[in-house]
Structures are given as C-alpha cells and as structure tokens.
C-alpha cells in the first residue's frame, strides 16, 4: 500500500488541501510537483532537504519518498558545524531548497564542502511519471537527534514504521479526511513533519501550517485537529481570546514534552476541550497516547498505541510492577520503532536490550489501568526546551571550542515558557561575556541550542571523582 495513501489515491482533493504559511496547493498539484522532484533524485543515496516551513519543503520530501530515496531534513537554522555533520554522515548527494531562498547560501556552501549538489525546487513544475511503491522496510527518513554527548545521531526510520504510527494515531484520535489539521511546528522532526505533514497526506485531512505556532495563527486557522508542543499550548492558554477561537475544534493534541497540569486545565477551561497528550521519540515515533473516545487525564500520556508494547525496568534491569507508584525506565517495542542509528553501532548497543526492546531513557510509572505517566528523563544531560531535544554535551563542546573558555557545564533549568531553558555555567580563561559566548554557540549549532543564560563562575561543583554535580547546578539555576 502506498505510504501517502490519500495523496496518491487522489480522493477528495481541493485547491487548498495544503496551505503552508499562506501558500496553497491541491494534492494533485503537490503530486505533480513532487513527481518532478522524484524524476531528478531517483537513484540518489539520500536527499537532504533544507526544511523551512514551506510548500517547497513538502514538495521535496514527498518527491524523495515517491522516488524511494531516503529523506534527510536539515534544520534551516543549524550552524555550519551541525549542517556539515548531517550532510556528511547521511551520505546525502543532493540538498533540496526553495528557489531564491536568501539564506540558502550557507547551506550550499556547507554542501559544497561535503560534495553535495544543490537542488532548487519549483512547486510549479509537473511530472506524471509513475514510481513503484518502495518496500516497507526501505528507509523513509534519516532524522538527526541529539544524544547526551557528541554530534546528533541519524535515526534510520523505515517507511512501514511511519505508516504503522500514522494508522495507530488515526485510530486513537479518530483522525479522518473530514479533519482540517492545523499546526505551525518545524518540518524537520517527527512532530511537525511525520505527523503534521505525512499524517495529512495519508489520512486525507486538509493541512493548514501557520508558519510559526503562534496563538493568533492557530486562532485564525479554523481547524478541527490542532497539534502543538507544550510551549505553544501554554502561550495559547495565556491568550484567552485566541484560545476561545479553538472552541469549535474537535481535538487539541499536545506532545514532545510534558504538558504541565495547570496548562492542561487552563486550556480545557478556555476552549472547552481537555487536550489529548501523547508521548514519543524520534527513535520510536509516537508510542503512547490518550484516545479521542477515552479518558484524558491531566499529567498522563495514556495507553500504548495499537501494536505497541511497553514495560518498566528497574536499575537492575529487572521488570518493575505497573502499580501506579513504582518508577522504572520505560522500554518500548513494536512496529513503529526505528532500525538503528546510522554509522553508530556504539549508540545502537546502548539503545537496545538483548531481547530487542528500545531503552527510551525516560522514567515512567504505569498504573494498574495501563495509563502511563512520564516522570522525567534518566539523564540530566538530555534537555527538552520548547519541545526541542538538546544534548548538554554538544553545547558544552561548542563552548569549550572558544579560546576564552576553560570549562563549561550545561543544564536544563526549569522554565515556565519552555519547560527547560539551556543554562551554561562557564569557567572563563580570559576576558569574555555571556553574550559573546551565546553568539559563538549560535554560529555553530541551531538557534534553540544556544544558552538562554550564561553564568561565569570561578569553578564548577564536582564530586570526588571530578564529575560535575549537575543536580547542584540545577538547584542553583532554579534560585535565580
Ligand atoms: C532563541 N532566540 C534567542 C535565543 N534562543 N535569542 C537569543 N538568545 C537565545 N538563546 C531567538 C529566536 O531565534 C527567536 O528569534 C526569538 O528568540 C524567540 O525564540 P523562542 O523563545 O525560541 O520562541 P519561538 O521561536 O517562538 O520558539 C518557541 C517554539 C519553538 C515553541 C515555537 O521552540 C518550537 O517551534 N518548538 C517545536 C519543537 C518541536 O517541534 N519538537 C518536536 C520534536 S519531535 P526570531 O528573530 O526568530 O523571532 C518529538 C517527538 C514527539 O519530540 O514526541 O513529538
Ligand atoms: P525527540 O526525540 O525530540 O522526539 O524527544 C523525545 C523525548 O521527548 C522523549 O524521550 C521524552 O523525554 C520527551 N517527550 C515527548 N513527549 C512527551 C510527553 N508527552 N511527556 C513527557 N515527555 C515527552
């Protein structure tokens, strides 16, 4: 079966089946334009896509999928170091981008370094070539995501994993062609791209992408199904007029980070809809969710999706009971799981158990009724800020590259708006300011990875082994 059932099946089309940042396309137009991309990329080892929220990005992604070429979304704000790593590591031969994209220069320069060819995408082009559907176990995507240390890792995602996840979500949320999906999330992650774009092209729902996920944009879109990260929902809950415009929607869905209970409650009060909360990871796609026809409990992510299995494991590796009290590491198995990290057997060895379960690194509690509650992350070194996953080690390494930095420790400080904010503690080795260091990191990594705050300190708290006491730094960061 085709991955993008509704797109390729041609049913129920309209001139604005897809609206992104004010520009509209019918599914027929998208299919013709994407096929023109497919004609140019067929046979390539991988297709990188400079993933701005644009019709060009969707055209390029769909073109890669039609041609059976693995798609590698490139965050448009990633710094040169990150960009070069992604292009080189993924083996991408082509970098698709919008014609006339004024910011494409840097990426193309980075691409030139890696021997990648720039591929301008014109959504007005058309082709009617037909491509045979690729095998389900073929790679659909390589999605780059941060670990606690080192450069981002490429998670290899099979086409059938995407299809299985979208079908399980459609069942849980009663997501159909009757829906109009609205969101404004970035198009280089699971949430915004796989669910937020491919979900619409598989179910046949209309899609309105608001460019950025602002309360005003969501209020004006008139959708039935809304996606957001908790930061988006908390900003909407702080804007009662915009929130009340969502009263006519069918379902509001939160994910990518914990939705604070007060935000859940405020949203329910202002919109009349208790939000759905779902849990997932780049590596596993979405695995647990509350259901459209079931209980939506604040602070809980609900039940495993169809086909997904979960278990809790204690520090000794032994199972712990699902009694609503005992915490354990959440492990998952099922058809939505990734195949492994590209070129990283070491990371694979850490991520999988001997019996084939994926270690999420999240700590959770499961109730006797099967409801899951995510308690937190096992490691303080994986930060979630505004729904973005950020490795403390990657930011620390970027800071240490600065000549006036002797050492640095990065933590995710509690933050009302972002969930966690990146805060860097730096031992200077010469005259330097926090602003200079933030700018230095921004030149190398994505915007959302740069510290929101830099604290210059004479030394870092360490234990007897010399390891930095991050929990102590976290406690200090919360006092400010
Ligand atoms: C950001 N800015 C900074 C800065 N960081 N300026 C100075 N110093 C820093 N440290 C700038 C930004 O560039 C921006 O500038 C402005 O400040 C506002 O930034 P912001 O506070 O980050 O706000 P915003 O851009 O609105 O971002 C909030 C957000 C964003 C929620 C929209 O974080 C977001 O899109 N998050 C979604 C992440 C996501 O999709 N995750 C899914 C992962 S998949 P300017 O000039 O641009 O305004 C996954 C699986 C699953 O997790 O379960 O779903
Ligand atoms: P990413 O790989 O960017 O998708 O990040 C995955 C991580 O986001 C998970 O390991 C969790 O820590 C976190 N996460 C996603 N959804 C939720 C949720 N609903 N509640 C709590 N944490 C979540």
CSV table of N, CA and C and ligand atoms in Angstrom, one decimal, residues 184-186 189-192 212-213 229 231-232 235 255-257 278-282 286 384-389 417-418 438 447-448 450-452, ligand 1:
chain,number,residue,atom,x,y,z
A,184,UNK,N,1.9,24.8,13.5
A,184,UNK,CA,3.0,25.6,12.9
A,184,UNK,C,4.4,25.2,13.3
A,185,UNK,N,4.5,23.9,13.4
A,185,UNK,CA,5.7,23.3,14.0
A,185,UNK,C,6.8,23.1,12.9
A,186,UNK,N,8.1,23.1,13.4
A,186,UNK,CA,9.2,22.9,12.4
A,186,UNK,C,9.0,21.6,11.6
A,189,UNK,N,11.2,17.4,12.2
A,189,UNK,CA,11.1,16.5,13.3
A,189,UNK,C,9.9,15.6,13.1
A,190,UNK,N,9.8,14.6,14.0
A,190,UNK,CA,8.7,13.7,13.9
A,190,UNK,C,7.4,14.4,14.1
A,191,UNK,N,7.3,15.4,15.0
A,191,UNK,CA,6.0,16.0,15.3
A,191,UNK,C,5.5,16.8,14.1
A,192,UNK,N,6.3,17.8,13.6
A,192,UNK,CA,5.8,18.7,12.6
A,192,UNK,C,5.8,18.0,11.2
A,212,UNK,N,4.6,29.9,11.8
A,212,UNK,CA,5.1,29.7,13.2
A,212,UNK,C,3.9,29.4,14.1
A,213,UNK,N,4.1,28.7,15.2
A,213,UNK,CA,2.9,28.2,16.0
A,213,UNK,C,2.5,29.3,17.0
A,229,UNK,N,3.4,21.7,20.8
A,229,UNK,CA,4.2,21.4,21.9
A,229,UNK,C,3.7,22.2,23.1
A,231,UNK,N,4.9,24.4,25.0
A,231,UNK,CA,5.1,25.8,25.0
A,231,UNK,C,4.1,26.6,24.1
A,232,UNK,N,3.7,25.9,23.1
A,232,UNK,CA,2.6,26.5,22.2
A,232,UNK,C,1.3,26.6,23.0
A,235,UNK,N,1.4,29.2,25.7
A,235,UNK,CA,1.3,30.6,25.2
A,235,UNK,C,-0.2,30.9,24.7
A,255,UNK,N,2.3,17.3,22.6
A,255,UNK,CA,3.3,16.3,22.7
A,255,UNK,C,4.7,16.9,22.5
A,256,UNK,N,5.7,16.0,22.7
A,256,UNK,CA,7.1,16.4,22.5
A,256,UNK,C,7.8,16.7,23.8
A,257,UNK,N,7.0,17.0,24.9
A,257,UNK,CA,7.5,17.4,26.2
A,257,UNK,C,6.3,17.3,27.1
A,278,UNK,N,0.1,12.9,24.1
A,278,UNK,CA,0.8,11.7,23.6
A,278,UNK,C,2.3,11.8,23.8
A,279,UNK,N,2.9,10.7,23.9
A,279,UNK,CA,4.3,10.6,24.2
A,279,UNK,C,5.1,9.9,23.0
A,280,UNK,N,6.3,10.3,22.7
A,280,UNK,CA,7.0,9.6,21.7
A,280,UNK,C,8.5,10.1,21.7
A,281,UNK,N,9.2,9.6,20.7
A,281,UNK,CA,10.6,9.9,20.5
A,281,UNK,C,10.9,9.8,19.0
A,282,UNK,N,11.9,10.5,18.6
A,282,UNK,CA,12.4,10.3,17.2
A,282,UNK,C,12.6,8.8,16.9
A,286,UNK,N,5.5,8.0,17.7
A,286,UNK,CA,4.6,8.1,18.9
A,286,UNK,C,4.2,6.7,19.3
A,384,UNK,N,15.1,19.2,27.2
A,384,UNK,CA,13.9,19.5,26.3
A,384,UNK,C,13.5,20.9,26.5
A,385,UNK,N,13.7,21.7,25.5
A,385,UNK,CA,13.4,23.2,25.6
A,385,UNK,C,12.5,23.6,24.4
A,386,UNK,N,11.3,24.0,24.7
A,386,UNK,CA,10.3,24.3,23.7
A,386,UNK,C,10.0,23.1,22.9
A,387,UNK,N,10.2,21.9,23.4
A,387,UNK,CA,9.9,20.7,22.6
A,387,UNK,C,11.1,20.2,21.8
A,388,UNK,N,12.2,21.0,21.8
A,388,UNK,CA,13.4,20.6,21.1
A,388,UNK,C,14.3,19.8,22.0
A,389,UNK,N,14.9,18.7,21.5
A,389,UNK,CA,15.8,17.9,22.2
A,389,UNK,C,17.2,18.4,22.1
A,417,UNK,N,8.0,29.0,30.4
A,417,UNK,CA,7.6,29.0,29.0
A,417,UNK,C,8.1,27.8,28.2
A,418,UNK,N,9.4,27.5,28.4
A,418,UNK,CA,10.0,26.5,27.5
A,418,UNK,C,10.1,25.1,28.1
A,438,UNK,N,27.1,33.2,23.8
A,438,UNK,CA,25.9,32.8,23.2
A,438,UNK,C,26.0,32.9,21.7
A,447,UNK,N,19.7,27.5,16.5
A,447,UNK,CA,19.3,28.6,17.4
A,447,UNK,C,18.8,28.1,18.8
A,448,UNK,N,18.0,27.1,18.7
A,448,UNK,CA,17.4,26.7,20.0
A,448,UNK,C,18.4,26.0,20.9
A,450,UNK,N,21.4,27.4,21.7
A,450,UNK,CA,22.3,28.3,22.3
A,450,UNK,C,21.7,28.7,23.7
A,451,UNK,N,22.7,28.9,24.7
A,451,UNK,CA,22.2,29.1,26.0
A,451,UNK,C,21.3,30.4,26.1
A,452,UNK,N,20.3,30.2,26.9
A,452,UNK,CA,19.4,31.4,27.2
A,452,UNK,C,20.2,32.3,28.2
B,1,LIG,C1,16.2,31.8,20.7
B,1,LIG,N1,16.3,33.1,20.4
B,1,LIG,C2,17.4,33.6,21.1
B,1,LIG,C3,17.8,32.5,21.9
B,1,LIG,N2,17.1,31.4,21.6
B,1,LIG,N3,17.9,34.8,21.1
B,1,LIG,C4,18.9,35.0,22.0
B,1,LIG,N4,19.4,34.0,22.7
B,1,LIG,C5,19.0,32.8,22.7
B,1,LIG,N5,19.5,31.8,23.5
B,1,LIG,C6,15.5,33.9,19.5
B,1,LIG,C7,14.9,33.1,18.4
B,1,LIG,O1,15.8,33.0,17.3
B,1,LIG,C8,13.7,33.9,18.0
B,1,LIG,O2,14.1,34.9,17.2
B,1,LIG,C9,13.3,34.5,19.3
B,1,LIG,O3,14.5,34.4,20.2
B,1,LIG,C10,12.2,33.8,20.0
B,1,LIG,O4,12.6,32.5,20.3
B,1,LIG,P1,11.9,31.4,21.2
B,1,LIG,O5,11.6,31.9,22.5
B,1,LIG,O6,12.5,30.1,21.0
B,1,LIG,O7,10.5,31.4,20.6
B,1,LIG,P2,10.0,30.7,19.4
B,1,LIG,O8,10.9,31.0,18.3
B,1,LIG,O9,8.6,31.2,19.3
B,1,LIG,O10,10.1,29.2,19.8
B,1,LIG,C11,9.2,28.5,20.7
B,1,LIG,C12,8.6,27.4,19.9
B,1,LIG,C13,9.8,26.5,19.4
B,1,LIG,C14,7.7,26.6,20.8
B,1,LIG,C15,7.8,27.9,18.7
B,1,LIG,O11,10.5,26.2,20.5
B,1,LIG,C16,9.3,25.4,18.6
B,1,LIG,O12,9.0,25.5,17.4
B,1,LIG,N6,9.3,24.2,19.2
B,1,LIG,C17,8.9,22.9,18.5
B,1,LIG,C18,9.9,21.9,18.6
B,1,LIG,C19,9.5,20.6,18.0
B,1,LIG,O13,8.7,20.6,17.0
B,1,LIG,N7,9.8,19.5,18.6
B,1,LIG,C20,9.4,18.2,18.2
B,1,LIG,C21,10.5,17.2,18.3
B,1,LIG,S1,9.8,15.6,17.7
B,1,LIG,P3,13.3,35.4,15.9
B,1,LIG,O14,14.0,36.5,15.4
B,1,LIG,O15,13.2,34.2,15.0
B,1,LIG,O16,11.9,35.8,16.4
B,1,LIG,C22,9.4,14.9,19.2
B,1,LIG,C23,8.6,13.6,19.1
B,1,LIG,C24,7.4,13.9,19.8
B,1,LIG,O17,9.7,15.4,20.2
B,1,LIG,O18,7.0,13.3,20.8
B,1,LIG,O19,6.7,14.8,19.2
